[in-house]
Each structure stands twice: as C-alpha cells, then as structure tokens.
mmCIF file of C-alpha atoms in Angstrom:
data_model
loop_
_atom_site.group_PDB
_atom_site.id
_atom_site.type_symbol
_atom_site.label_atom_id
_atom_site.label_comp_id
_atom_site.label_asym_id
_atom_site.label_seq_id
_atom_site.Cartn_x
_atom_site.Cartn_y
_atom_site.Cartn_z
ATOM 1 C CA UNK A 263 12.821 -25.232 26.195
ATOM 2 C CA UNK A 264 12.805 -23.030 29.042
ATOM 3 C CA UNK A 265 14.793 -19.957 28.934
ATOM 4 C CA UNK A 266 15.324 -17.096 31.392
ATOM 5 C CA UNK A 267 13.863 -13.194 30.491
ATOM 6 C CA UNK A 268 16.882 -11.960 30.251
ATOM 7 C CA UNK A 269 18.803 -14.995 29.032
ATOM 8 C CA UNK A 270 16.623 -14.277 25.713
ATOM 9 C CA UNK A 271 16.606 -10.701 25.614
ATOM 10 C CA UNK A 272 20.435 -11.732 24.350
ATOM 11 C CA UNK A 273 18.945 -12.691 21.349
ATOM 12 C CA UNK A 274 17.172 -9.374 20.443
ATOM 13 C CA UNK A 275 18.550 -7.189 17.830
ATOM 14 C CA UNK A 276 19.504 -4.114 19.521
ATOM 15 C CA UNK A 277 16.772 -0.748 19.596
ATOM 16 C CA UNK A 278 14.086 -3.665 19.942
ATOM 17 C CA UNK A 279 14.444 -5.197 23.621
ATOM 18 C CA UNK A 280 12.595 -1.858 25.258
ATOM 19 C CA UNK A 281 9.829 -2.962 23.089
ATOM 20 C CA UNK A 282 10.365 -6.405 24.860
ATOM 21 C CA UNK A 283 10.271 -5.320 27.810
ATOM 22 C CA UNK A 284 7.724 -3.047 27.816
ATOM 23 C CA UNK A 285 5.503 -6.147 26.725
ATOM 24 C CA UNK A 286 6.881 -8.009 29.386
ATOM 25 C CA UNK A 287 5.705 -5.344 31.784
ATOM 26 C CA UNK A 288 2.102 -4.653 30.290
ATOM 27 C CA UNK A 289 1.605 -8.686 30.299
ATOM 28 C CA UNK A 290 2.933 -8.368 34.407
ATOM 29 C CA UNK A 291 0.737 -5.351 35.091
ATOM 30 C CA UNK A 292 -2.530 -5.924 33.221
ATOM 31 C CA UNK A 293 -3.034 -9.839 32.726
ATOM 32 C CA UNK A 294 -3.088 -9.652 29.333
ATOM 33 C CA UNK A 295 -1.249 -11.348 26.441
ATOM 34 C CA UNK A 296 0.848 -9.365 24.438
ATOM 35 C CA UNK A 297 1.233 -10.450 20.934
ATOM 36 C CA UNK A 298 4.400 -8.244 19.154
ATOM 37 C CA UNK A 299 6.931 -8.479 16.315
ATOM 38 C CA UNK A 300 10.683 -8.450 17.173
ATOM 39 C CA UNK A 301 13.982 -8.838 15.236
ATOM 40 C CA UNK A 302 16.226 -10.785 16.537
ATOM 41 C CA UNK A 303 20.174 -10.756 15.854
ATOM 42 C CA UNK A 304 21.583 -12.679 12.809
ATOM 43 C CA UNK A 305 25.465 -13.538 11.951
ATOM 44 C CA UNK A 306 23.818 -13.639 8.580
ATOM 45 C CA UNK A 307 22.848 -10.932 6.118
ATOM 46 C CA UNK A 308 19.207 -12.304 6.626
ATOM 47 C CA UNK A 309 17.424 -10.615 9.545
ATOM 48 C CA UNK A 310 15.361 -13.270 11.562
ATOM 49 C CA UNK A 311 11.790 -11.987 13.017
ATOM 50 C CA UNK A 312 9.542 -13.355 15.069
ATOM 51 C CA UNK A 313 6.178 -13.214 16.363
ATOM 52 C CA UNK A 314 6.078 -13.034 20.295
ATOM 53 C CA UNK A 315 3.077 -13.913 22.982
ATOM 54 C CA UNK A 316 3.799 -13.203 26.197
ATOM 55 C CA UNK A 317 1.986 -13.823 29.188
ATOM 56 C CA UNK A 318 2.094 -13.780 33.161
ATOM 57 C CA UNK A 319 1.329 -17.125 34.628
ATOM 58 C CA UNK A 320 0.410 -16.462 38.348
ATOM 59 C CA UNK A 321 0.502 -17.988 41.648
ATOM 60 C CA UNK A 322 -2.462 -18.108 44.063
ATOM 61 C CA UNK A 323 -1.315 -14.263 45.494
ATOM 62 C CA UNK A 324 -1.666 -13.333 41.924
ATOM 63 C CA UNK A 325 2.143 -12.780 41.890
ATOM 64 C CA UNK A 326 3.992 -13.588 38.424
ATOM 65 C CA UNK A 327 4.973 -16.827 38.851
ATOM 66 C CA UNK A 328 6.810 -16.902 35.361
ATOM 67 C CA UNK A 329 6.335 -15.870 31.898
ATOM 68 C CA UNK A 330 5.238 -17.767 28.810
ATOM 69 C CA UNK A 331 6.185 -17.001 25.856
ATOM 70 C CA UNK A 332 5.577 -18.417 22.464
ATOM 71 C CA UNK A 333 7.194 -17.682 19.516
ATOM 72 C CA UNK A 334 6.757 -17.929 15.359
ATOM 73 C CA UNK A 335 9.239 -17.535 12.946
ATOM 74 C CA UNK A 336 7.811 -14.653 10.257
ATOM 75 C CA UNK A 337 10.603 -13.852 8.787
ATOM 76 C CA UNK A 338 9.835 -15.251 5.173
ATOM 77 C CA UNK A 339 6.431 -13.007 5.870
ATOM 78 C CA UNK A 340 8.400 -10.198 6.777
ATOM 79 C CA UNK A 341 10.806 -10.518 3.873
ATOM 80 C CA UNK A 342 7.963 -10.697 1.399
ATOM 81 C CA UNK A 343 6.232 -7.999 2.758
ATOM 82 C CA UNK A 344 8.998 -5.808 2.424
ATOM 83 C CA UNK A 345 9.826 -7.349 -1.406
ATOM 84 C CA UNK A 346 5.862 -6.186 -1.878
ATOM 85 C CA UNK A 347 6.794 -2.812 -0.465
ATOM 86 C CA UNK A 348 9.203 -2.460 -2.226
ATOM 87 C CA UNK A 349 8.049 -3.284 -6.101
ATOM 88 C CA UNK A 350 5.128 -1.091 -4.938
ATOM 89 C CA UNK A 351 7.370 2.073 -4.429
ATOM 90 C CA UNK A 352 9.244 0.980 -7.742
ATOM 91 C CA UNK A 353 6.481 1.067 -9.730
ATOM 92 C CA UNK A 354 4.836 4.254 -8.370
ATOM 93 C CA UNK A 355 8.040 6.170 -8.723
ATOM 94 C CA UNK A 356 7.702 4.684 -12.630
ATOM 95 C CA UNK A 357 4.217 5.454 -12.870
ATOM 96 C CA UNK A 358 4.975 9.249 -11.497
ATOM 97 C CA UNK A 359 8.385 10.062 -13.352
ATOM 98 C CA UNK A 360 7.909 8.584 -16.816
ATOM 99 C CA UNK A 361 7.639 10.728 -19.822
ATOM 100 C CA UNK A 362 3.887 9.511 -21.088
ATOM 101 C CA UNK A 363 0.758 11.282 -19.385
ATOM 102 C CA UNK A 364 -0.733 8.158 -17.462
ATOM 103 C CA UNK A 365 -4.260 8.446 -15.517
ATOM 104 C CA UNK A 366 -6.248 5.920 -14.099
ATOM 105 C CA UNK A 367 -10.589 5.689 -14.141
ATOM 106 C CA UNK A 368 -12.786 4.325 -11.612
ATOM 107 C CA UNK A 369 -15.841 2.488 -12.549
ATOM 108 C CA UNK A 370 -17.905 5.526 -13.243
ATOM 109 C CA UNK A 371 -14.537 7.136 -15.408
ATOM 110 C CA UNK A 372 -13.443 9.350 -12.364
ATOM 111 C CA UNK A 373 -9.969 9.750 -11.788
ATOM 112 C CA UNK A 374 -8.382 7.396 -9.618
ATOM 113 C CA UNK A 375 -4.676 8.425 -10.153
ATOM 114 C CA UNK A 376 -2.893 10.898 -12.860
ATOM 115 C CA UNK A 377 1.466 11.005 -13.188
ATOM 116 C CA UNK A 378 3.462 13.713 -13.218
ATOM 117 C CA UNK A 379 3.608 13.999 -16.820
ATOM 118 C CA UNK A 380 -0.474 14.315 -17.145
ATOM 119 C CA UNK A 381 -0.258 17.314 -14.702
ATOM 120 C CA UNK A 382 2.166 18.612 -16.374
ATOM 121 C CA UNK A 383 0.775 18.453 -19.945
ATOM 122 C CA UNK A 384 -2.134 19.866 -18.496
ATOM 123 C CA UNK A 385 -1.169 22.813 -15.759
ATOM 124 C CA UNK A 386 -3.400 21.245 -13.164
ATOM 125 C CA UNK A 387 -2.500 19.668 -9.578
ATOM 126 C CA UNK A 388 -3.374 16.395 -7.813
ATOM 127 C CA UNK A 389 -5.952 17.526 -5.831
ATOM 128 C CA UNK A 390 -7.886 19.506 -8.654
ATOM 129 C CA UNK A 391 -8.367 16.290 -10.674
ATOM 130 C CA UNK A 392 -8.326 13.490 -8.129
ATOM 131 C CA UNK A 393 -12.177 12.025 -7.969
ATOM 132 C CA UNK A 394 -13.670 14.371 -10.871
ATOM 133 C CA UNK A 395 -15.227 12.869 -13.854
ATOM 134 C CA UNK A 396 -12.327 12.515 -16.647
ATOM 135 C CA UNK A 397 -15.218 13.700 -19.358
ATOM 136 C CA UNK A 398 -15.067 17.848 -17.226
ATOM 137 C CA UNK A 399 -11.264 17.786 -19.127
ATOM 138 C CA UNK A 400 -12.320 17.598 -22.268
ATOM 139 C CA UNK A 401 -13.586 20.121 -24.393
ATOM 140 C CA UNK A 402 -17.531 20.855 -24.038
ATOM 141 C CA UNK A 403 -18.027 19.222 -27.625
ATOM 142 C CA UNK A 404 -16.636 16.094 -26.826
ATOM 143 C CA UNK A 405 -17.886 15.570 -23.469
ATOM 144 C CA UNK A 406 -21.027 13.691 -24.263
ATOM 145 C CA UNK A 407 -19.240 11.657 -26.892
ATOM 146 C CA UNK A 408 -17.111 10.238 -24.172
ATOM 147 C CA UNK A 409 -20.251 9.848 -21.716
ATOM 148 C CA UNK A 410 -21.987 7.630 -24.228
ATOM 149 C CA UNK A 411 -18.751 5.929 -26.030
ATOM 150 C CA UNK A 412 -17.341 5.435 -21.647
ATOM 151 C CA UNK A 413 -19.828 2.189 -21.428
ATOM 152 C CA UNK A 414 -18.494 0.679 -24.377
ATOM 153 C CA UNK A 415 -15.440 1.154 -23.845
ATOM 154 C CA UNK A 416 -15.502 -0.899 -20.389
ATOM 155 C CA UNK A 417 -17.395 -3.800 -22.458
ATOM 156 C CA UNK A 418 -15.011 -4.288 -25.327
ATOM 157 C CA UNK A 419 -11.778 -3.676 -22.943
ATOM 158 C CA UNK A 420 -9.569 -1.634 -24.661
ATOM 159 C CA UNK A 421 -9.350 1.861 -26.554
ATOM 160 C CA UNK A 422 -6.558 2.748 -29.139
ATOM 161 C CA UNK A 423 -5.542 6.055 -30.712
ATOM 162 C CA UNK A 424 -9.010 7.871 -29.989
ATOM 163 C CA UNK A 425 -8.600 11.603 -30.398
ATOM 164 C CA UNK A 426 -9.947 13.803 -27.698
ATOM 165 C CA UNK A 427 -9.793 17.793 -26.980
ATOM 166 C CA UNK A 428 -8.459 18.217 -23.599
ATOM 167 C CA UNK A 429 -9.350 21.493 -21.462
ATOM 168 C CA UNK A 430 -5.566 22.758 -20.033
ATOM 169 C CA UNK A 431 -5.869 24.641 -16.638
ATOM 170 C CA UNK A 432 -5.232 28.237 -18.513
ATOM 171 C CA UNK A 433 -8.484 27.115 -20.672
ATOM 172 C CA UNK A 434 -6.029 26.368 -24.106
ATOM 173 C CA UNK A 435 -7.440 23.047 -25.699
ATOM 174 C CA UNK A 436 -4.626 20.075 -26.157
ATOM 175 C CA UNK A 437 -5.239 17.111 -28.769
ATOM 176 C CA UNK A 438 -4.173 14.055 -26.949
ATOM 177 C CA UNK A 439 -4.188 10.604 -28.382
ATOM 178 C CA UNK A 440 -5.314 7.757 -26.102
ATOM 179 C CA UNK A 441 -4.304 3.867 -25.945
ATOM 180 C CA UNK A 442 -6.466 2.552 -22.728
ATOM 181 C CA UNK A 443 -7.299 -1.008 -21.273
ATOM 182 C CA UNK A 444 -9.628 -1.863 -19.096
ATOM 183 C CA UNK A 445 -8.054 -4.193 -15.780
ATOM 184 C CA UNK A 446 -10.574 -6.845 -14.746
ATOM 185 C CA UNK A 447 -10.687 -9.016 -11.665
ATOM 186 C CA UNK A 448 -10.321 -12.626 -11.993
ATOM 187 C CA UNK A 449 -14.127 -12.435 -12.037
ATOM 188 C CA UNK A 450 -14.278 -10.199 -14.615
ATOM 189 C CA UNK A 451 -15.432 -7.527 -12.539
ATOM 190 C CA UNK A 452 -14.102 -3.528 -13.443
ATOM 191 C CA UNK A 453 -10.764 -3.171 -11.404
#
C-alpha cells in the first residue's frame, strides 16, 4: 500500500508527528534508517503503537526519490510492558509502605534492599545499609553465629523465628525475630 508522508502523518496521535518528522528528516539528510516507536490515534480506549523504519530511497543525483517505510504493530508489547511496569511499581510501593521490616541478601548476605519499616525500626537510612554485610547490624556476639549459620541457611532454604540482637543507629540493641526464604533460579542457583 502506498501512502503519501503526510497522508499518514493523519494517523499519528498528536505530540508524536515532530518525532516523525524529525525521523523523516535524519533518514533524508544522513542515509540512514531510522527505526522509532510511535502512537498512533485510536477511536478505541486501546492505544495502537507501532514500530517505524524509515528510509530515503534515492535517484541517481542522490535526491530522495521517496520514502520507505515499514511498519509493526507492538502494541500488545507495549501494553505488556506497561502491565510489567506497572505490577513492578505496585509491589515496590508494598514492599516500602508495609508495616513488617523487610530486607533483602545478596549471595554473600549483603543487603540488596531494606523497606521503610526496617529503617525505621532501626534509625538508619538507605544509603548507610545498602551493600554492607547484614551480620555489621547485629550485635558483636552474634555476628559470627550468623557468619557460620549464613551458609546453611542458603542450603536448607528457609529460616523461621531465629532470634538475633540487632545494633540500632543510636547503638541501643533490638531483638528481632526472623522468618527468611531463600529465592532460587529455575536452576537452582541463589537469586
């Protein structure tokens, strides 16, 4: 089918036809082919979007001849990106604002992520926990326990109501009771 420019630049959902045409002119001016997303205008509630090519065929005087464009319907991508994006904000918001102190261990049992309520509990911020080892927040006396109980602990999978001294910010101790699985890959690798 063989439409005109600006015949389907009626088709583009307003705010995105200068990005259109800007690809129409870099295409035009460099001899490359652009490759960019656009929406394009829906009488239904579901946006349509597309993946664009454009490029400059030329005559002999390297003039543009006319443009080729190809197109590819993303909008189911697009939709379940967003529906990704989405369920990921959900559950961080969750993670964050809930009542229970979460955290999250790497590997080697350094914190990954902590919630609100962890900081909280324990007077510290983000950045003064984020990447240190979770055993320099516990009391000096249980420190080593956790060191040589962490490896265990990754083998069988799972922890439940363990008892540990936790060092607050202001140097007070907190007992804190802890219920922890261990996520695994589908190749039962640490995750």
């Amino acid at each position: 089918i063989k439409i005109g420019i600006s015949s389907f630049s009626r088709y583009i959902e307003p705010g995105w036809d200068d990005l259109y045409y800007a690809s129409l002119k870099n295409a035009g001016m460099s001899g490359e082919k652009q490759s960019l997303n656009l929406k394009l205008k829906s009488e239904q509630n579901n946006p349509i979007w597309i993946q664009t090519e454009i490029e400059a065929d030329r005559d002999a005087q390297n003039q543009v001849r006319q443009w080729k464009l190809i197109f590819i319907d993303i909008s189911i991508k697009v939709a379940a990106e967003d529906a990704l994006q989405e369920s990921q904000e959900r559950f961080k918001t969750l993670f964050h604002k809930t009542p229970i102190a979460y955290q999250s261990l790497d590997e080697q049992g350094r914190f990954i992520e902590v919630n609100d309520s962890w900081l909280e509990t324990l007077g510290y911020h983000r950045d003064e926990v984020i990447g240190k080892n979770f055993a320099d927040f516990l009391h000096p006396s249980m420190q080593n326990h956790f060191r040589d109980n962490f490896p265990r602990f990754k083998a069988v999978g799972e922890i439940l109501g363990v008892e540990f001294d936790m060092l607050k910010k202001d140097g007070s101790s907190i007992l804190v009771s802890f219920h922890g699985k261990i996520g695994k890959t589908n190749n039962g690798d640490f995750k």
